[in-house]
mmCIF file of N, CA and C in Angstrom:
data_model
loop_
_atom_site.group_PDB
_atom_site.id
_atom_site.type_symbol
_atom_site.label_atom_id
_atom_site.label_comp_id
_atom_site.label_asym_id
_atom_site.label_seq_id
_atom_site.Cartn_x
_atom_site.Cartn_y
_atom_site.Cartn_z
ATOM 1 N N UNK S 1 125.577 -103.944 165.378
ATOM 2 C CA UNK S 1 124.967 -103.380 165.265
ATOM 3 C C UNK S 1 123.873 -103.812 163.904
ATOM 4 N N UNK S 2 122.329 -103.390 163.229
ATOM 5 C CA UNK S 2 122.246 -104.443 163.029
ATOM 6 C C UNK S 2 121.037 -103.849 161.608
ATOM 7 N N UNK S 3 121.231 -103.387 160.658
ATOM 8 C CA UNK S 3 120.427 -102.442 160.214
ATOM 9 C C UNK S 3 119.378 -102.809 158.768
ATOM 10 N N UNK S 4 118.494 -102.721 158.595
ATOM 11 C CA UNK S 4 117.444 -104.274 157.651
ATOM 12 C C UNK S 4 117.513 -104.616 157.841
ATOM 13 N N UNK S 5 118.068 -105.351 159.579
ATOM 14 C CA UNK S 5 117.221 -107.232 159.040
ATOM 15 C C UNK S 5 119.134 -107.722 158.472
ATOM 16 N N UNK S 6 119.874 -106.960 157.705
ATOM 17 C CA UNK S 6 121.859 -107.618 157.612
ATOM 18 C C UNK S 6 122.623 -107.404 159.231
ATOM 19 N N UNK S 7 123.399 -107.964 158.879
ATOM 20 C CA UNK S 7 124.850 -107.102 159.281
ATOM 21 C C UNK S 7 125.656 -105.878 158.195
ATOM 22 N N UNK S 8 126.128 -105.259 159.638
ATOM 23 C CA UNK S 8 126.247 -104.238 158.149
ATOM 24 C C UNK S 8 127.859 -104.703 158.405
ATOM 25 N N UNK S 9 128.505 -104.472 157.194
ATOM 26 C CA UNK S 9 129.290 -104.125 157.412
ATOM 27 C C UNK S 9 130.641 -102.899 157.654
ATOM 28 N N UNK S 10 131.564 -103.920 158.335
ATOM 29 C CA UNK S 10 132.275 -102.288 159.131
ATOM 30 C C UNK S 10 132.704 -101.817 158.015
ATOM 31 N N UNK S 11 132.618 -100.770 157.954
ATOM 32 C CA UNK S 11 133.546 -99.868 156.836
ATOM 33 C C UNK S 11 135.338 -99.607 157.131
ATOM 34 N N UNK S 12 134.386 -98.890 158.576
ATOM 35 C CA UNK S 12 135.921 -97.401 158.538
ATOM 36 C C UNK S 12 136.946 -98.455 159.919
ATOM 37 N N UNK S 13 137.768 -98.498 159.576
ATOM 38 C CA UNK S 13 139.487 -98.990 159.998
ATOM 39 C C UNK S 13 139.703 -98.540 161.591
ATOM 40 N N UNK S 14 139.698 -99.509 162.359
ATOM 41 C CA UNK S 14 140.430 -98.879 164.072
ATOM 42 C C UNK S 14 141.185 -97.473 163.265
ATOM 43 N N UNK S 15 142.073 -98.210 163.112
ATOM 44 C CA UNK S 15 142.995 -96.777 163.048
ATOM 45 C C UNK S 15 142.349 -95.681 163.242
ATOM 46 N N UNK S 16 141.201 -95.658 162.219
ATOM 47 C CA UNK S 16 140.872 -93.908 162.285
ATOM 48 C C UNK S 16 140.887 -94.049 163.486
ATOM 49 N N UNK S 17 140.350 -94.030 164.392
ATOM 50 C CA UNK S 17 139.312 -94.322 164.971
ATOM 51 C C UNK S 17 140.017 -94.101 165.844
ATOM 52 N N UNK S 18 140.685 -94.390 166.343
ATOM 53 C CA UNK S 18 141.540 -94.161 167.516
ATOM 54 C C UNK S 18 142.685 -92.568 167.390
ATOM 55 N N UNK S 19 142.883 -91.661 165.437
ATOM 56 C CA UNK S 19 143.403 -91.145 165.426
ATOM 57 C C UNK S 19 142.072 -89.796 165.619
ATOM 58 N N UNK S 20 141.396 -90.799 165.283
ATOM 59 C CA UNK S 20 140.468 -89.215 165.737
ATOM 60 C C UNK S 20 140.104 -89.208 167.300
ATOM 61 N N UNK S 21 140.510 -90.279 168.448
ATOM 62 C CA UNK S 21 140.244 -89.952 169.528
ATOM 63 C C UNK S 21 141.534 -89.075 170.333
ATOM 64 N N UNK S 22 142.359 -89.168 169.313
ATOM 65 C CA UNK S 22 143.407 -89.056 170.760
ATOM 66 C C UNK S 22 143.887 -87.379 169.300
ATOM 67 N N UNK S 23 143.380 -86.836 168.859
ATOM 68 C CA UNK S 23 142.829 -85.236 167.796
ATOM 69 C C UNK S 23 144.059 -84.186 169.837
ATOM 70 N N UNK S 24 142.481 -84.313 170.443
ATOM 71 C CA UNK S 24 143.003 -83.635 170.949
ATOM 72 C C UNK S 24 143.747 -84.135 172.216
ATOM 73 N N UNK S 25 144.399 -84.719 172.429
ATOM 74 C CA UNK S 25 145.896 -85.387 173.230
ATOM 75 C C UNK S 25 146.555 -86.493 172.957
ATOM 76 N N UNK S 26 147.379 -85.747 171.990
ATOM 77 C CA UNK S 26 148.427 -87.568 171.320
ATOM 78 C C UNK S 26 148.800 -88.514 172.626
ATOM 79 N N UNK S 27 149.287 -87.771 173.993
ATOM 80 C CA UNK S 27 149.305 -89.193 174.464
ATOM 81 C C UNK S 27 148.337 -89.683 175.496
ATOM 82 N N UNK S 28 147.494 -89.382 175.837
ATOM 83 C CA UNK S 28 146.566 -90.794 175.987
ATOM 84 C C UNK S 28 146.194 -92.069 174.870
ATOM 85 N N UNK S 29 146.706 -92.682 176.065
ATOM 86 C CA UNK S 29 145.897 -93.445 174.801
ATOM 87 C C UNK S 29 144.307 -94.640 174.913
ATOM 88 N N UNK S 30 144.180 -94.280 174.141
ATOM 89 C CA UNK S 30 142.943 -95.068 173.244
ATOM 90 C C UNK S 30 142.413 -96.431 173.171
ATOM 91 N N UNK S 31 141.295 -97.049 174.416
ATOM 92 C CA UNK S 31 140.756 -98.339 174.285
ATOM 93 C C UNK S 31 139.653 -99.536 173.144
ATOM 94 N N UNK S 32 140.156 -100.625 172.538
ATOM 95 C CA UNK S 32 139.421 -100.286 171.734
ATOM 96 C C UNK S 32 138.723 -101.306 171.218
ATOM 97 N N UNK S 33 137.325 -101.652 173.447
ATOM 98 C CA UNK S 33 136.499 -100.606 172.758
ATOM 99 C C UNK S 33 136.086 -99.080 172.101
ATOM 100 N N UNK S 34 136.948 -98.431 172.884
ATOM 101 C CA UNK S 34 137.096 -96.858 172.761
ATOM 102 C C UNK S 34 136.491 -96.862 171.486
ATOM 103 N N UNK S 35 137.117 -97.010 170.102
ATOM 104 C CA UNK S 35 137.636 -97.178 168.881
ATOM 105 C C UNK S 35 136.352 -97.889 167.986
ATOM 106 N N UNK S 36 135.978 -98.982 169.494
ATOM 107 C CA UNK S 36 134.261 -99.888 168.048
ATOM 108 C C UNK S 36 133.803 -98.866 168.426
ATOM 109 N N UNK S 37 133.013 -98.249 170.061
ATOM 110 C CA UNK S 37 132.325 -96.807 170.183
ATOM 111 C C UNK S 37 131.627 -96.658 169.032
ATOM 112 N N UNK S 38 133.444 -95.919 169.104
ATOM 113 C CA UNK S 38 133.122 -94.843 167.663
ATOM 114 C C UNK S 38 132.474 -95.290 166.465
ATOM 115 N N UNK S 39 133.627 -96.280 165.959
ATOM 116 C CA UNK S 39 133.296 -96.568 165.078
ATOM 117 C C UNK S 39 131.483 -96.700 164.557
ATOM 118 N N UNK S 40 131.372 -97.386 165.050
ATOM 119 C CA UNK S 40 129.843 -97.812 165.454
ATOM 120 C C UNK S 40 128.913 -96.579 165.283
ATOM 121 N N UNK S 41 128.293 -95.600 166.548
ATOM 122 C CA UNK S 41 128.898 -94.789 165.942
ATOM 123 C C UNK S 41 128.377 -93.847 164.511
ATOM 124 N N UNK S 42 129.883 -93.810 164.178
ATOM 125 C CA UNK S 42 129.823 -93.137 162.754
ATOM 126 C C UNK S 42 129.545 -93.088 161.894
ATOM 127 N N UNK S 43 129.404 -94.611 161.273
ATOM 128 C CA UNK S 43 128.240 -95.853 161.156
ATOM 129 C C UNK S 43 127.261 -95.273 160.363
ATOM 130 N N UNK S 44 126.488 -95.670 161.678
ATOM 131 C CA UNK S 44 125.607 -95.565 162.711
ATOM 132 C C UNK S 44 125.019 -93.945 161.032
ATOM 133 N N UNK S 45 125.623 -92.642 161.327
ATOM 134 C CA UNK S 45 124.570 -91.698 160.750
ATOM 135 C C UNK S 45 125.656 -91.081 159.897
ATOM 136 N N UNK S 46 126.922 -92.185 159.590
ATOM 137 C CA UNK S 46 127.171 -91.661 157.947
ATOM 138 C C UNK S 46 126.346 -92.613 157.405
ATOM 139 N N UNK S 47 125.867 -93.654 157.884
ATOM 140 C CA UNK S 47 124.299 -94.675 156.666
ATOM 141 C C UNK S 47 123.488 -93.638 156.849
ATOM 142 N N UNK S 48 122.422 -92.850 157.437
ATOM 143 C CA UNK S 48 121.257 -92.116 157.874
ATOM 144 C C UNK S 48 122.038 -90.755 157.224
ATOM 145 N N UNK S 49 122.958 -89.982 156.979
ATOM 146 C CA UNK S 49 123.460 -89.280 156.544
ATOM 147 C C UNK S 49 123.112 -89.402 155.212
ATOM 148 N N UNK S 50 124.144 -90.580 154.608
ATOM 149 C CA UNK S 50 124.398 -91.256 152.264
ATOM 150 C C UNK S 50 122.809 -91.284 152.961
ATOM 151 N N UNK S 51 121.408 -91.610 153.086
ATOM 152 C CA UNK S 51 120.491 -92.099 152.797
ATOM 153 C C UNK S 51 119.702 -90.533 152.060
ATOM 154 N N UNK S 52 119.567 -89.586 153.414
ATOM 155 C CA UNK S 52 119.398 -88.218 153.211
ATOM 156 C C UNK S 52 119.532 -87.250 152.338
ATOM 157 N N UNK S 53 120.942 -87.613 151.481
ATOM 158 C CA UNK S 53 121.652 -87.784 150.440
ATOM 159 C C UNK S 53 121.015 -87.778 149.164
ATOM 160 N N UNK S 54 120.897 -89.207 148.995
ATOM 161 C CA UNK S 54 120.479 -89.719 147.795
ATOM 162 C C UNK S 54 119.777 -89.120 147.656
ATOM 163 N N UNK S 55 118.301 -88.762 148.836
ATOM 164 C CA UNK S 55 117.145 -88.290 148.591
ATOM 165 C C UNK S 55 117.001 -86.924 148.061
ATOM 166 N N UNK S 56 118.240 -86.501 148.504
ATOM 167 C CA UNK S 56 118.236 -85.321 147.668
ATOM 168 C C UNK S 56 118.915 -85.240 146.468
ATOM 169 N N UNK S 57 119.665 -86.061 145.632
ATOM 170 C CA UNK S 57 120.636 -86.425 144.435
ATOM 171 C C UNK S 57 119.022 -87.025 143.546
ATOM 172 N N UNK S 58 118.044 -87.400 144.101
ATOM 173 C CA UNK S 58 116.176 -88.167 143.989
ATOM 174 C C UNK S 58 116.319 -86.980 143.313
ATOM 175 N N UNK S 59 115.535 -85.858 144.037
ATOM 176 C CA UNK S 59 115.152 -84.676 143.617
ATOM 177 C C UNK S 59 115.020 -84.418 142.495
ATOM 178 N N UNK S 60 117.164 -83.557 143.189
ATOM 179 C CA UNK S 60 117.207 -83.043 141.067
ATOM 180 C C UNK S 60 117.163 -83.913 140.578
ATOM 181 N N UNK S 61 117.511 -84.474 140.103
ATOM 182 C CA UNK S 61 117.272 -86.054 138.824
ATOM 183 C C UNK S 61 118.140 -87.083 138.861
ATOM 184 N N UNK S 62 118.878 -86.855 140.250
ATOM 185 C CA UNK S 62 119.885 -87.660 139.283
ATOM 186 C C UNK S 62 120.842 -88.644 140.055
ATOM 187 N N UNK S 63 121.665 -89.823 139.517
ATOM 188 C CA UNK S 63 121.448 -90.648 140.522
ATOM 189 C C UNK S 63 123.018 -90.530 140.930
ATOM 190 N N UNK S 64 123.516 -89.611 140.603
ATOM 191 C CA UNK S 64 125.203 -89.491 141.344
ATOM 192 C C UNK S 64 125.040 -88.947 142.887
ATOM 193 N N UNK S 65 125.099 -88.678 143.825
ATOM 194 C CA UNK S 65 125.055 -87.984 145.188
ATOM 195 C C UNK S 65 126.397 -86.833 145.240
ATOM 196 N N UNK S 66 126.048 -85.574 145.253
ATOM 197 C CA UNK S 66 127.215 -84.713 144.718
ATOM 198 C C UNK S 66 127.654 -84.006 146.320
ATOM 199 N N UNK S 67 128.403 -83.072 146.539
ATOM 200 C CA UNK S 67 128.475 -82.589 147.185
ATOM 201 C C UNK S 67 127.251 -80.877 148.338
ATOM 202 N N UNK S 68 127.155 -81.519 146.967
ATOM 203 C CA UNK S 68 126.238 -80.482 147.783
ATOM 204 C C UNK S 68 125.173 -80.855 148.422
ATOM 205 N N UNK S 69 125.340 -82.620 147.914
ATOM 206 C CA UNK S 69 123.514 -83.284 148.387
ATOM 207 C C UNK S 69 123.696 -83.345 149.955
ATOM 208 N N UNK S 70 124.650 -84.029 149.901
ATOM 209 C CA UNK S 70 125.697 -84.202 151.700
ATOM 210 C C UNK S 70 126.014 -82.997 151.926
ATOM 211 N N UNK S 71 126.461 -81.648 151.453
ATOM 212 C CA UNK S 71 126.432 -80.919 152.770
ATOM 213 C C UNK S 71 125.062 -80.816 152.734
ATOM 214 N N UNK S 72 123.379 -80.552 152.029
ATOM 215 C CA UNK S 72 121.914 -79.706 152.656
ATOM 216 C C UNK S 72 122.218 -81.217 154.112
ATOM 217 N N UNK S 73 122.446 -82.702 153.737
ATOM 218 C CA UNK S 73 121.850 -83.337 154.162
ATOM 219 C C UNK S 73 122.735 -83.321 155.893
ATOM 220 N N UNK S 74 124.113 -82.934 155.652
ATOM 221 C CA UNK S 74 124.284 -82.109 156.954
ATOM 222 C C UNK S 74 122.995 -81.171 157.510
ATOM 223 N N UNK S 75 123.271 -80.191 157.052
ATOM 224 C CA UNK S 75 122.816 -79.090 157.719
ATOM 225 C C UNK S 75 121.390 -79.918 158.194
ATOM 226 N N UNK S 76 120.348 -80.745 157.638
ATOM 227 C CA UNK S 76 119.656 -81.798 157.688
ATOM 228 C C UNK S 76 119.083 -82.045 159.668
ATOM 229 N N UNK S 77 120.561 -82.835 159.518
ATOM 230 C CA UNK S 77 120.829 -83.256 161.193
ATOM 231 C C UNK S 77 120.762 -82.022 161.661
#
């Protein structure tokens, strides 16, 4: 995944992706490509959400992103 001409650092661990994917059925097996696909999606959407939250924070005259900024950004999606 390329963002703004740079390779994005992987932030979320694959073990966490497996936990999420197994929430509905703990007996199911999860392939590594499935974990990677979920991680890529969540990280991409997380970056998009963070940018919107930062805009809300800046609009409020703050340099700190607060929970309310994140919640507003989620509603915007």
